[in-house]
mmCIF file of C-alpha atoms in Angstrom:
data_model
loop_
_atom_site.group_PDB
_atom_site.id
_atom_site.type_symbol
_atom_site.label_atom_id
_atom_site.label_comp_id
_atom_site.label_asym_id
_atom_site.label_seq_id
_atom_site.Cartn_x
_atom_site.Cartn_y
_atom_site.Cartn_z
ATOM 1 C CA MET A 1427 -23.124 -103.183 96.829
ATOM 2 C CA ARG A 1428 -23.780 -106.386 94.876
ATOM 3 C CA ASP A 1429 -22.211 -104.850 91.783
ATOM 4 C CA MET A 1430 -19.096 -103.965 93.755
ATOM 5 C CA VAL A 1431 -18.810 -107.484 95.188
ATOM 6 C CA LEU A 1432 -19.208 -108.930 91.684
ATOM 7 C CA GLN A 1433 -16.545 -106.576 90.318
ATOM 8 C CA HIS A 1434 -14.127 -107.663 93.043
ATOM 9 C CA LEU A 1435 -14.935 -111.329 92.454
ATOM 10 C CA ARG A 1436 -14.231 -110.984 88.750
ATOM 11 C CA GLU A 1437 -10.940 -109.237 89.519
ATOM 12 C CA ARG A 1438 -9.941 -112.120 91.793
ATOM 13 C CA PHE A 1439 -10.940 -114.620 89.083
ATOM 14 C CA GLN A 1440 -8.699 -112.829 86.589
ATOM 15 C CA SER A 1441 -5.863 -112.555 89.071
ATOM 16 C CA LEU A 1442 -5.867 -116.291 89.721
ATOM 17 C CA ASN A 1443 -6.107 -117.032 85.991
ATOM 18 C CA ASP A 1444 -3.061 -114.822 85.417
ATOM 19 C CA LEU A 1445 -1.174 -116.452 88.258
ATOM 20 C CA VAL A 1446 -1.710 -119.972 86.910
ATOM 21 C CA GLU A 1447 -0.832 -118.863 83.379
ATOM 22 C CA THR A 1448 2.542 -117.468 84.459
ATOM 23 C CA LEU A 1449 3.466 -120.125 87.015
ATOM 24 C CA ASP A 1450 6.075 -122.761 86.276
ATOM 25 C CA PRO A 1451 4.095 -126.039 86.206
ATOM 26 C CA ALA A 1452 6.772 -127.690 88.350
ATOM 27 C CA LEU A 1453 5.643 -125.467 91.235
ATOM 28 C CA PHE A 1454 2.092 -126.863 91.319
ATOM 29 C CA ASN A 1455 3.206 -129.556 93.768
ATOM 30 C CA SER A 1456 5.735 -127.526 95.742
ATOM 31 C CA HIS A 1457 5.606 -127.265 99.518
ATOM 32 C CA LEU A 1458 7.069 -124.742 101.916
ATOM 33 C CA GLU A 1459 8.776 -126.000 105.053
ATOM 34 C CA VAL A 1460 5.944 -124.889 107.334
ATOM 35 C CA SER A 1461 3.126 -126.832 108.960
ATOM 36 C CA LYS A 1462 -0.317 -127.116 107.362
ATOM 37 C CA ASN A 1463 1.050 -126.007 104.005
ATOM 38 C CA LYS A 1464 -0.993 -126.575 100.838
ATOM 39 C CA THR A 1465 0.520 -126.878 97.402
ATOM 40 C CA VAL A 1466 -0.519 -124.513 94.614
ATOM 41 C CA GLY A 1467 -2.462 -127.422 93.138
ATOM 42 C CA GLU A 1468 -4.334 -128.037 96.389
ATOM 43 C CA HIS A 1469 -5.304 -124.364 96.503
ATOM 44 C CA MET A 1470 -6.558 -124.581 92.923
ATOM 45 C CA TRP A 1471 -8.661 -127.646 93.723
ATOM 46 C CA CYS A 1472 -10.314 -125.773 96.586
ATOM 47 C CA ILE A 1473 -10.848 -122.629 94.486
ATOM 48 C CA VAL A 1474 -12.446 -124.536 91.601
ATOM 49 C CA GLY A 1475 -14.630 -126.531 93.970
ATOM 50 C CA ALA A 1476 -15.785 -123.427 95.814
ATOM 51 C CA ARG A 1477 -16.685 -121.654 92.582
ATOM 52 C CA GLU A 1478 -18.679 -124.667 91.409
ATOM 53 C CA SER A 1479 -20.318 -125.133 94.803
ATOM 54 C CA TYR A 1480 -21.230 -121.474 95.206
ATOM 55 C CA ALA A 1481 -22.613 -121.433 91.656
ATOM 56 C CA ASN A 1482 -24.848 -124.327 92.629
ATOM 57 C CA ALA A 1483 -25.805 -122.589 95.872
ATOM 58 C CA LEU A 1484 -26.749 -119.419 93.974
ATOM 59 C CA SER A 1485 -28.950 -121.498 91.680
ATOM 60 C CA VAL A 1486 -30.851 -123.184 94.497
ATOM 61 C CA GLY A 1487 -30.761 -120.190 96.829
ATOM 62 C CA ASP A 1488 -28.927 -121.843 99.714
ATOM 63 C CA TRP A 1489 -25.716 -123.736 100.446
ATOM 64 C CA ALA A 1490 -25.996 -127.241 98.991
ATOM 65 C CA GLY A 1491 -22.584 -128.721 99.865
ATOM 66 C CA PHE A 1492 -19.117 -128.797 98.349
ATOM 67 C CA THR A 1493 -18.128 -130.642 95.188
ATOM 68 C CA CYS A 1494 -15.187 -130.254 92.828
ATOM 69 C CA SER A 1495 -14.819 -131.470 89.255
ATOM 70 C CA LEU A 1496 -11.040 -130.973 89.177
ATOM 71 C CA SER A 1497 -9.595 -134.450 89.592
ATOM 72 C CA SER A 1498 -5.925 -133.666 88.948
ATOM 73 C CA THR A 1499 -3.914 -130.576 89.744
ATOM 74 C CA GLU A 1500 -0.682 -131.768 88.133
ATOM 75 C CA ASN A 1501 -1.304 -130.357 84.661
ATOM 76 C CA ARG A 1502 -1.497 -126.598 84.142
ATOM 77 C CA GLY A 1503 -3.891 -127.046 81.211
ATOM 78 C CA ASP A 1504 -6.321 -129.029 83.361
ATOM 79 C CA VAL A 1505 -6.191 -126.412 86.112
ATOM 80 C CA GLN A 1506 -6.643 -123.546 83.653
ATOM 81 C CA ALA A 1507 -9.597 -125.287 82.011
ATOM 82 C CA ALA A 1508 -11.193 -125.914 85.416
ATOM 83 C CA LEU A 1509 -10.723 -122.274 86.460
ATOM 84 C CA VAL A 1510 -12.371 -121.104 83.233
ATOM 85 C CA SER A 1511 -15.154 -123.677 83.530
ATOM 86 C CA SER A 1512 -15.873 -122.860 87.174
ATOM 87 C CA GLU A 1513 -15.956 -119.146 86.378
ATOM 88 C CA ALA A 1514 -18.410 -119.844 83.552
ATOM 89 C CA ALA A 1515 -20.564 -121.936 85.904
ATOM 90 C CA PHE A 1516 -20.613 -119.046 88.356
ATOM 91 C CA GLU A 1517 -21.547 -116.514 85.651
ATOM 92 C CA SER A 1518 -24.260 -118.832 84.335
ATOM 93 C CA ALA A 1519 -25.773 -119.306 87.781
ATOM 94 C CA LEU A 1520 -25.571 -115.577 88.386
ATOM 95 C CA SER A 1521 -27.434 -114.785 85.170
ATOM 96 C CA GLN A 1522 -30.266 -117.112 86.152
ATOM 97 C CA VAL A 1523 -30.962 -115.608 89.574
ATOM 98 C CA ASP A 1524 -34.466 -114.129 89.497
ATOM 99 C CA GLU A 1525 -34.745 -113.095 93.114
ATOM 100 C CA TRP A 1526 -31.867 -111.693 95.161
ATOM 101 C CA THR A 1527 -32.428 -112.891 98.692
ATOM 102 C CA LEU A 1528 -30.283 -112.086 101.694
ATOM 103 C CA GLU A 1529 -28.952 -115.662 101.507
ATOM 104 C CA ARG A 1530 -27.808 -115.179 97.898
ATOM 105 C CA GLU A 1531 -26.158 -111.871 98.775
ATOM 106 C CA SER A 1532 -24.361 -113.633 101.602
ATOM 107 C CA LEU A 1533 -23.214 -116.433 99.262
ATOM 108 C CA LEU A 1534 -21.575 -113.839 96.996
ATOM 109 C CA MET A 1535 -19.707 -112.353 99.926
ATOM 110 C CA TYR A 1536 -18.550 -115.765 101.138
ATOM 111 C CA LEU A 1537 -17.208 -116.601 97.692
ATOM 112 C CA LEU A 1538 -15.328 -113.281 97.550
ATOM 113 C CA GLU A 1539 -13.837 -113.998 100.982
ATOM 114 C CA HIS A 1540 -12.831 -117.482 99.840
ATOM 115 C CA GLU A 1541 -11.151 -116.246 96.644
ATOM 116 C CA THR A 1542 -9.354 -113.483 98.524
ATOM 117 C CA THR A 1543 -8.113 -115.830 101.238
ATOM 118 C CA HIS A 1544 -6.672 -118.267 98.717
ATOM 119 C CA GLU A 1545 -5.084 -115.476 96.700
ATOM 120 C CA ALA A 1546 -3.356 -114.195 99.846
ATOM 121 C CA GLN A 1547 -2.182 -117.689 100.778
ATOM 122 C CA LEU A 1548 -0.833 -118.205 97.256
ATOM 123 C CA ILE A 1549 1.021 -114.880 97.401
ATOM 124 C CA ARG A 1550 2.751 -115.926 100.610
ATOM 125 C CA HIS A 1551 3.471 -119.379 99.212
ATOM 126 C CA LEU A 1552 4.945 -118.100 95.951
ATOM 127 C CA TYR A 1553 7.007 -115.409 97.640
ATOM 128 C CA GLY A 1554 8.334 -118.171 99.893
ATOM 129 C CA LEU A 1555 9.398 -119.960 96.715
ATOM 130 C CA GLU A 1556 11.010 -116.709 95.488
ATOM 131 C CA GLN A 1557 8.627 -116.327 92.549
ATOM 132 C CA THR A 1558 7.415 -113.128 90.926
ATOM 133 C CA LEU A 1559 3.699 -112.507 90.595
ATOM 134 C CA PRO A 1560 1.554 -110.958 87.852
ATOM 135 C CA GLU A 1561 0.502 -107.325 88.193
ATOM 136 C CA SER A 1562 -3.152 -108.351 88.545
ATOM 137 C CA VAL A 1563 -2.431 -109.966 91.926
ATOM 138 C CA LYS A 1564 -3.841 -107.249 94.114
ATOM 139 C CA TRP A 1565 -1.790 -107.535 97.291
ATOM 140 C CA ALA A 1566 1.542 -108.676 95.887
#
């Protein structure tokens, strides 16, 4: 099961990388006219922070709080670099796990849920802005 969760996580990572690569940078700060709406950039900040935080949690074996290194979401290059860096941090933490506890298995599932939720929210957001999405976006 862990291998399947990891496969799905990596697919979501690629999907979000593809989405950012193809997105018009002007849309990073766009809002929809609905309540509690996040911009694409705000979603990316949360995604990067979750990847970094879950990587840390995997390393220590338990949730250790949320942090995010992405300070600006206005520049596509910065967001792309942070997505790549946070994915690398996750893969590094993963490769250093010696003992797979129930808590670590649960952390993987929570990260997959988080990635999937943001991908779905971004799909809705970008369709609301009448944008097309890359083929790798699973539910588009």
